mmCIF file of N, CA and C in Angstrom:
data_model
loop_
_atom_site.group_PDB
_atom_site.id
_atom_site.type_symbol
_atom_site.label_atom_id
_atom_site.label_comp_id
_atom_site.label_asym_id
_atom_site.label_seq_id
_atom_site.Cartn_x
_atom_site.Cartn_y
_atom_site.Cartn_z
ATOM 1 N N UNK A 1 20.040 3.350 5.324
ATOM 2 C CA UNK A 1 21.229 3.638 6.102
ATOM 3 C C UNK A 1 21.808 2.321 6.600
ATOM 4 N N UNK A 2 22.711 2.234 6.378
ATOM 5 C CA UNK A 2 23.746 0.876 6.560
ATOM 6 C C UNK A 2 24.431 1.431 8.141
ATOM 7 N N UNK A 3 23.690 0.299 9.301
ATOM 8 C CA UNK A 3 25.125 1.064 10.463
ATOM 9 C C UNK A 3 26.042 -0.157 10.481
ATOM 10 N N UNK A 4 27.316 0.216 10.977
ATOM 11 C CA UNK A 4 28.036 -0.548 10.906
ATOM 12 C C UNK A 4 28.564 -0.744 12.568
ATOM 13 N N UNK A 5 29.534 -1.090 13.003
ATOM 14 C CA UNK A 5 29.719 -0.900 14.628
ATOM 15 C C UNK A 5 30.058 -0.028 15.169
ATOM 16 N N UNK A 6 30.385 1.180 14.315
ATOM 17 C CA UNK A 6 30.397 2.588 14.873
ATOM 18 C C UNK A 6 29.780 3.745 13.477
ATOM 19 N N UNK A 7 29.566 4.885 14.193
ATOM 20 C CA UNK A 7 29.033 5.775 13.028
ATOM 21 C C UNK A 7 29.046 6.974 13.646
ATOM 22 N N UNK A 8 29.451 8.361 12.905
ATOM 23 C CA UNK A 8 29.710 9.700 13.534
ATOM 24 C C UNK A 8 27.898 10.329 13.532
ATOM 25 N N UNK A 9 27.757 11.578 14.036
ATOM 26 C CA UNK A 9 26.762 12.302 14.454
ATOM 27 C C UNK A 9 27.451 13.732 14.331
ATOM 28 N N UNK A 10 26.918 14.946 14.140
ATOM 29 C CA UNK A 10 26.928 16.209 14.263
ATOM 30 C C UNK A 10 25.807 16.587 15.225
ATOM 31 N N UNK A 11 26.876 17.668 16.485
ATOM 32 C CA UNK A 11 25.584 17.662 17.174
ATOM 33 C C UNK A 11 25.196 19.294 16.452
ATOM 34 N N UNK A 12 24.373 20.278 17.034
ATOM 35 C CA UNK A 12 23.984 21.988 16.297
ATOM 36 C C UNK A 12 24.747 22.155 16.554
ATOM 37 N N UNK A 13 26.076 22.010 17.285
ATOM 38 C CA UNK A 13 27.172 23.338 16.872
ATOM 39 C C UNK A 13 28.395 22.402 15.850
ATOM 40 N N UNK A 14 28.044 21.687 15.413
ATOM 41 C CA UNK A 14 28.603 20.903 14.362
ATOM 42 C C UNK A 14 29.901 20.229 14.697
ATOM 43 N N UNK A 15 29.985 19.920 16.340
ATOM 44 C CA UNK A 15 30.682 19.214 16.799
ATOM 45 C C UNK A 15 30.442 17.678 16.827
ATOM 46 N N UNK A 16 31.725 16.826 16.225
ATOM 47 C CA UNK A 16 31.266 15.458 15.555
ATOM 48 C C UNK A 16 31.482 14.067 17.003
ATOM 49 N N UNK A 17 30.991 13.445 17.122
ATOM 50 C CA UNK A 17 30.616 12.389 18.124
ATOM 51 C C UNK A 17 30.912 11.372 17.438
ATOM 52 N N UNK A 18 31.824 9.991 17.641
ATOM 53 C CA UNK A 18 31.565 8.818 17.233
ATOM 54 C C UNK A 18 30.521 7.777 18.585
ATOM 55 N N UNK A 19 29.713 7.358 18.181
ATOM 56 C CA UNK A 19 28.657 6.187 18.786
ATOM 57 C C UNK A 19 29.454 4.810 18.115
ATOM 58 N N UNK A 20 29.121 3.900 19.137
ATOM 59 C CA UNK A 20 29.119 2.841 19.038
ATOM 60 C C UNK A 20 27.976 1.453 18.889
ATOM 61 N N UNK A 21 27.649 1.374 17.418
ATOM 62 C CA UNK A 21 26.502 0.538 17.544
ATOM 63 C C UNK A 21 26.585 -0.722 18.524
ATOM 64 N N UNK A 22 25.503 -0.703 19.865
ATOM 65 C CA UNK A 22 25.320 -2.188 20.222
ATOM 66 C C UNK A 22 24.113 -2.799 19.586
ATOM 67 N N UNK A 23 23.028 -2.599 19.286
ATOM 68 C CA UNK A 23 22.359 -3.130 18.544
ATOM 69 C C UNK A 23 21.643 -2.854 17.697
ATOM 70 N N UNK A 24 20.981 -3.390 16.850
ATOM 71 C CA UNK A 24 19.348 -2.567 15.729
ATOM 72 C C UNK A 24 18.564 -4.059 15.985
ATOM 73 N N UNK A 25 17.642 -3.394 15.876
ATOM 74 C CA UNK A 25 16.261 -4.578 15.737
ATOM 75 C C UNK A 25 15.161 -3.761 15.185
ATOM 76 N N UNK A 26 14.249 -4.680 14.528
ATOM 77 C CA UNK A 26 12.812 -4.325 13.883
ATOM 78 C C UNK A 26 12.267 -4.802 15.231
ATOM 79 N N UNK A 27 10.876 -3.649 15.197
ATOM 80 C CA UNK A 27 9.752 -4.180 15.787
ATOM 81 C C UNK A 27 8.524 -4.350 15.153
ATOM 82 N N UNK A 28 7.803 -5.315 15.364
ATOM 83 C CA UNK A 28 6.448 -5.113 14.160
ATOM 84 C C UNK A 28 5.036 -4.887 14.519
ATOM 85 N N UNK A 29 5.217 -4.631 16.064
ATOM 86 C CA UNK A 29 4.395 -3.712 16.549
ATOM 87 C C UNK A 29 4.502 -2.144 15.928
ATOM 88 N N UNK A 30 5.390 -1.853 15.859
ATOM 89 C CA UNK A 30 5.529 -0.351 15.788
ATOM 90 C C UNK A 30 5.992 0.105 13.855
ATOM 91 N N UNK A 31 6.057 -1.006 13.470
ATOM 92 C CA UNK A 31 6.974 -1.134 11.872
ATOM 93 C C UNK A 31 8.037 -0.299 11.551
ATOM 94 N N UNK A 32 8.716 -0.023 13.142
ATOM 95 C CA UNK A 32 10.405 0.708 12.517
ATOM 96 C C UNK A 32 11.778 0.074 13.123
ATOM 97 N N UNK A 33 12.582 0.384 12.459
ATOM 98 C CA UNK A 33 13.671 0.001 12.442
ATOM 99 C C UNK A 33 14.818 0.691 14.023
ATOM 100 N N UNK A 34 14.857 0.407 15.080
ATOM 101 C CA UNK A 34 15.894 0.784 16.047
ATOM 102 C C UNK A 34 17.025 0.896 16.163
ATOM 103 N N UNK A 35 18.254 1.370 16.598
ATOM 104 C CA UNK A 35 19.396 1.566 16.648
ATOM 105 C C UNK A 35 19.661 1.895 18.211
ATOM 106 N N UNK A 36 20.353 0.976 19.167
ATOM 107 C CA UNK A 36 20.676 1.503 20.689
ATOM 108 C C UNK A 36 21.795 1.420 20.118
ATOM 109 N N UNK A 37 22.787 2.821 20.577
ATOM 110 C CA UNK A 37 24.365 3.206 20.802
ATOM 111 C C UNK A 37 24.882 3.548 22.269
ATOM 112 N N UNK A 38 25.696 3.771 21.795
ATOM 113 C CA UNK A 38 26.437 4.454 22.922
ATOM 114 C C UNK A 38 27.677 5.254 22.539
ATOM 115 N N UNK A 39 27.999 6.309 23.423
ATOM 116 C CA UNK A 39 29.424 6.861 23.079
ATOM 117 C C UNK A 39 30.404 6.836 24.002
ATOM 118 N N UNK A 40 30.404 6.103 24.958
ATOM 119 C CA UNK A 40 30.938 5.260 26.298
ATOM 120 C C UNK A 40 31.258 6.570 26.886
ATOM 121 N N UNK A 41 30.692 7.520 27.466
ATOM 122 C CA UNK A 41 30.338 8.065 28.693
ATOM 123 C C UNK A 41 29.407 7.799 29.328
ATOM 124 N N UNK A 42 29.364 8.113 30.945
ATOM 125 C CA UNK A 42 29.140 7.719 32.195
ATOM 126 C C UNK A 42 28.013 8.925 32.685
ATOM 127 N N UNK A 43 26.904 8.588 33.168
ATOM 128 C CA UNK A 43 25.914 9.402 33.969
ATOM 129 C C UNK A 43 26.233 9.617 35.142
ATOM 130 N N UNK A 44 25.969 10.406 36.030
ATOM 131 C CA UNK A 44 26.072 10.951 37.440
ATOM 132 C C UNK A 44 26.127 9.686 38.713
ATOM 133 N N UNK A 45 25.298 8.560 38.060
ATOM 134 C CA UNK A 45 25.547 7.456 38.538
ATOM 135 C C UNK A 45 26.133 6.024 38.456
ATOM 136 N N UNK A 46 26.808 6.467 37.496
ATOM 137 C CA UNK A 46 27.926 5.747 36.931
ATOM 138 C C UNK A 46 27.782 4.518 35.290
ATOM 139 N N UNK A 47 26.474 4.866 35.191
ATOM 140 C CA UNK A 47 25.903 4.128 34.390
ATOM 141 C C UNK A 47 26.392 4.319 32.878
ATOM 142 N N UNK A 48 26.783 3.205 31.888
ATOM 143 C CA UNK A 48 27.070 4.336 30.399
ATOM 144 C C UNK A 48 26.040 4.455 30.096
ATOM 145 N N UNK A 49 26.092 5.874 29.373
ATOM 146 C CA UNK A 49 24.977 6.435 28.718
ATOM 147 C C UNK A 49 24.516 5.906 27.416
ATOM 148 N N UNK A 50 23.732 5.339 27.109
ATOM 149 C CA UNK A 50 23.302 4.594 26.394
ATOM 150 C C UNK A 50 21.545 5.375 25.147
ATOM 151 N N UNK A 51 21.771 5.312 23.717
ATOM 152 C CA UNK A 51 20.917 6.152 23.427
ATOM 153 C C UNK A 51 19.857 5.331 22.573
ATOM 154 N N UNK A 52 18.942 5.726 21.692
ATOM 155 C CA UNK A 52 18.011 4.769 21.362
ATOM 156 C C UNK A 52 17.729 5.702 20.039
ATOM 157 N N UNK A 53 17.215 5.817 18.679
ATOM 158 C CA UNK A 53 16.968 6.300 17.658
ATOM 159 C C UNK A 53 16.358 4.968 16.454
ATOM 160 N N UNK A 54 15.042 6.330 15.971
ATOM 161 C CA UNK A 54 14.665 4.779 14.713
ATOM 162 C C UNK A 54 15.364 5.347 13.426
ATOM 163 N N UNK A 55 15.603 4.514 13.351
ATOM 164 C CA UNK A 55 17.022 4.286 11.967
ATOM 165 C C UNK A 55 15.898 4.128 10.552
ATOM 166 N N UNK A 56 16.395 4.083 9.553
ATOM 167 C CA UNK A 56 15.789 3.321 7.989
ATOM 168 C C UNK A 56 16.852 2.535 7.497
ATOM 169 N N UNK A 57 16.696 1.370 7.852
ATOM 170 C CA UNK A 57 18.123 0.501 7.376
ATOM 171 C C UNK A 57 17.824 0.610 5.558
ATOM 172 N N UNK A 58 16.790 0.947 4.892
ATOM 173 C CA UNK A 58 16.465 0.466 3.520
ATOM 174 C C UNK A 58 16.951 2.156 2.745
ATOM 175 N N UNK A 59 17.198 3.393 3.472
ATOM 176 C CA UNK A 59 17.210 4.373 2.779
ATOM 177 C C UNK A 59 18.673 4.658 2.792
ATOM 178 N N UNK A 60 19.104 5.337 1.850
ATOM 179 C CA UNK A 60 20.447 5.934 1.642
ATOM 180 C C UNK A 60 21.131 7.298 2.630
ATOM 181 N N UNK A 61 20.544 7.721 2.993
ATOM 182 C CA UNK A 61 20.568 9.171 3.675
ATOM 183 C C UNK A 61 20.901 8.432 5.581
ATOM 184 N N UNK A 62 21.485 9.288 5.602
ATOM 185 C CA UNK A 62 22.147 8.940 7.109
ATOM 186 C C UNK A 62 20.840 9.318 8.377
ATOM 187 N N UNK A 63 19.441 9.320 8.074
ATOM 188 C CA UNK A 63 18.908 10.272 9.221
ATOM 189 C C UNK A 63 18.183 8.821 10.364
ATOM 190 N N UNK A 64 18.616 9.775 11.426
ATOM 191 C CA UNK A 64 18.046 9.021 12.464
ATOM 192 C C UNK A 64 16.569 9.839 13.128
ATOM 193 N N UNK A 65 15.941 9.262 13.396
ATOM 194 C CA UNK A 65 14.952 10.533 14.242
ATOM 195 C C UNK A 65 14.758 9.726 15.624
ATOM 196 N N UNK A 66 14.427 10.688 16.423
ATOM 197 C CA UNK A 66 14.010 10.657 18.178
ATOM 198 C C UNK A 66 12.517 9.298 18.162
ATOM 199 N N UNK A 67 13.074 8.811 19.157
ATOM 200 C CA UNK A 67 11.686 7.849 19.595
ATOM 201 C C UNK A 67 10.728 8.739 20.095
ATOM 202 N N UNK A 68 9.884 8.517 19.456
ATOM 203 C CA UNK A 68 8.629 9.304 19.694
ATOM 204 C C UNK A 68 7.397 8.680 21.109
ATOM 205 N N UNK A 69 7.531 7.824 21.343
ATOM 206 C CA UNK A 69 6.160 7.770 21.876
ATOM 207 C C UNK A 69 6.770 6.718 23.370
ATOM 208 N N UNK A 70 6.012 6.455 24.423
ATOM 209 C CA UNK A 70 6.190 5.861 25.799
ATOM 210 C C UNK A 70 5.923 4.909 25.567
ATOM 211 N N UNK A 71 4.808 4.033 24.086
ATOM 212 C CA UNK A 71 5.532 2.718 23.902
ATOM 213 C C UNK A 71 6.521 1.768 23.079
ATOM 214 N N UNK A 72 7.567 2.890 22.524
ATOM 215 C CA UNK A 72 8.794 2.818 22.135
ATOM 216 C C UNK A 72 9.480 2.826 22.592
ATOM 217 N N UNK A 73 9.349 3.429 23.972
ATOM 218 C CA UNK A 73 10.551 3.832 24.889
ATOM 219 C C UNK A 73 10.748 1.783 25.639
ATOM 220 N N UNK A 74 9.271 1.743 26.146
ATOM 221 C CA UNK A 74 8.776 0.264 26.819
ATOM 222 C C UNK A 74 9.521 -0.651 26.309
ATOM 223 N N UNK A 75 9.357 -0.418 24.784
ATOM 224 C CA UNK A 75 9.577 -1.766 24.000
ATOM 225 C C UNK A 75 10.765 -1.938 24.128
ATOM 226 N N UNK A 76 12.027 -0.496 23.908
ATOM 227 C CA UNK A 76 13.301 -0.515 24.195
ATOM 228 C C UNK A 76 14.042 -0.940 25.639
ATOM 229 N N UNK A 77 13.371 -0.416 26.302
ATOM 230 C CA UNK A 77 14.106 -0.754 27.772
ATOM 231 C C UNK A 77 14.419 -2.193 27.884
ATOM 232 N N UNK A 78 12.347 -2.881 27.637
ATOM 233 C CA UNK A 78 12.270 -4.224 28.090
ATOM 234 C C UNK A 78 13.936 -5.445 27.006
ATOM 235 N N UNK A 79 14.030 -4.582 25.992
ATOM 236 C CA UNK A 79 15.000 -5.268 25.249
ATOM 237 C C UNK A 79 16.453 -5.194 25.969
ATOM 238 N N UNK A 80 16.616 -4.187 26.548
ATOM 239 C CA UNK A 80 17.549 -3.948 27.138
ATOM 240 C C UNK A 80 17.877 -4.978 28.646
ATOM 241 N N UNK A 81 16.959 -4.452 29.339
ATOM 242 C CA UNK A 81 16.792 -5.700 30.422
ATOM 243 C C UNK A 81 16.977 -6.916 30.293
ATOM 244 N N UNK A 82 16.778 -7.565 29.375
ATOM 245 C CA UNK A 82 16.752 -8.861 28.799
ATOM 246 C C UNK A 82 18.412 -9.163 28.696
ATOM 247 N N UNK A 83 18.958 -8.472 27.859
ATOM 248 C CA UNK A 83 20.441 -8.187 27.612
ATOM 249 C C UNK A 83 21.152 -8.031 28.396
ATOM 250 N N UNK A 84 20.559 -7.357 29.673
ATOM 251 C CA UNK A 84 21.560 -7.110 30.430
ATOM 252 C C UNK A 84 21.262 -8.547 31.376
ATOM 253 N N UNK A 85 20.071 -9.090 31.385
ATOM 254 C CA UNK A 85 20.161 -10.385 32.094
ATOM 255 C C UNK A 85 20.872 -11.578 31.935
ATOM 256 N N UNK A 86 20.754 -11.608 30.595
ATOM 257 C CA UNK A 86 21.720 -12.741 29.933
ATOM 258 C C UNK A 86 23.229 -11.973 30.665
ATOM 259 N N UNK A 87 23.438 -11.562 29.740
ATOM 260 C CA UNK A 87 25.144 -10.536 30.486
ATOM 261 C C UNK A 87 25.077 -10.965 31.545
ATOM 262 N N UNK A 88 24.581 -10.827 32.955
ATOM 263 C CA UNK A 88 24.365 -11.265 34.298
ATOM 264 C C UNK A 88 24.471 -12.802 34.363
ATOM 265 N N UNK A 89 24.006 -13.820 33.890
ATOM 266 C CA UNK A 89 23.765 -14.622 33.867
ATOM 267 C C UNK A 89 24.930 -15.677 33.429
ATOM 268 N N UNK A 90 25.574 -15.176 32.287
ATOM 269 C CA UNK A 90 26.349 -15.653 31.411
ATOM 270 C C UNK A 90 27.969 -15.489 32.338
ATOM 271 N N UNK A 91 28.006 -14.357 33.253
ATOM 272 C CA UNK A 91 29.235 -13.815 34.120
ATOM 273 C C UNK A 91 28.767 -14.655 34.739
ATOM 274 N N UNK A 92 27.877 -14.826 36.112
ATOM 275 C CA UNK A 92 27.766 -15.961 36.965
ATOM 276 C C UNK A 92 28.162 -17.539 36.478
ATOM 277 N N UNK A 93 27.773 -17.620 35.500
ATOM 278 C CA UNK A 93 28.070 -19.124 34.798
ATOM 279 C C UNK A 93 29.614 -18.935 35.173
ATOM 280 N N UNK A 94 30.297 -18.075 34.001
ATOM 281 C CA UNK A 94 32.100 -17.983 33.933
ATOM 282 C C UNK A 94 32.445 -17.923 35.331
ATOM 283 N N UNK A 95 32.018 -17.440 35.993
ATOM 284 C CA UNK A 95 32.690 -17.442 37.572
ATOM 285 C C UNK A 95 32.314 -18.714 38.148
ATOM 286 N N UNK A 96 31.723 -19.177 37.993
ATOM 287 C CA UNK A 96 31.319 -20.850 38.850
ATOM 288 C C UNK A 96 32.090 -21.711 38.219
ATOM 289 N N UNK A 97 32.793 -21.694 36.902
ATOM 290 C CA UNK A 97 33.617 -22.331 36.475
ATOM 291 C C UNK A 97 35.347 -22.657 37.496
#
């Protein structure tokens, strides 16, 4: 599966969603392939909702499946945090300018 910076979804009632790829990465702890999106809606606390799925960048077929396990979830967050630190970091710089 090839993602590109956006890609549709069907949810069961076959209503179609476009996501927005922000990233994929391999992990080689776990030997699969990740995909974090988003479809730029907002949680109860204002946060975008942001989703996580392991991808097969090498297969033809569009399937994503659910992260399975609490240290997939770990591995994802901690990537996330990181990202959002730089982001943090990188705005403070531009503003001290």
């Amino acid at each position: 599966m090839e993602l590109k910076d956006k890609f549709k979804l069907k949810d069961e009632y076959g209503q179609e969603t476009t996501y927005d790829v922000l990233f994929t990465f391999d992990n080689e702890e776990t030997n699969k392939s990740y995909v974090v999106y988003t479809d730029n809606t907002f949680d109860d606390a204002g946060n975008v909702q942001v989703y996580a799925s392991v991808y097969y960048p090498e297969s033809d077929n569009n399937k994503l499946d659910p992260v399975e396990t609490e240290r997939e979830w770990q591995i994802i967050d901690k990537i996330l945090e990181t990202i959002q630190e730089e982001v943090r970091k990188q705005t403070e710089t531009s503003n001290e300018e």
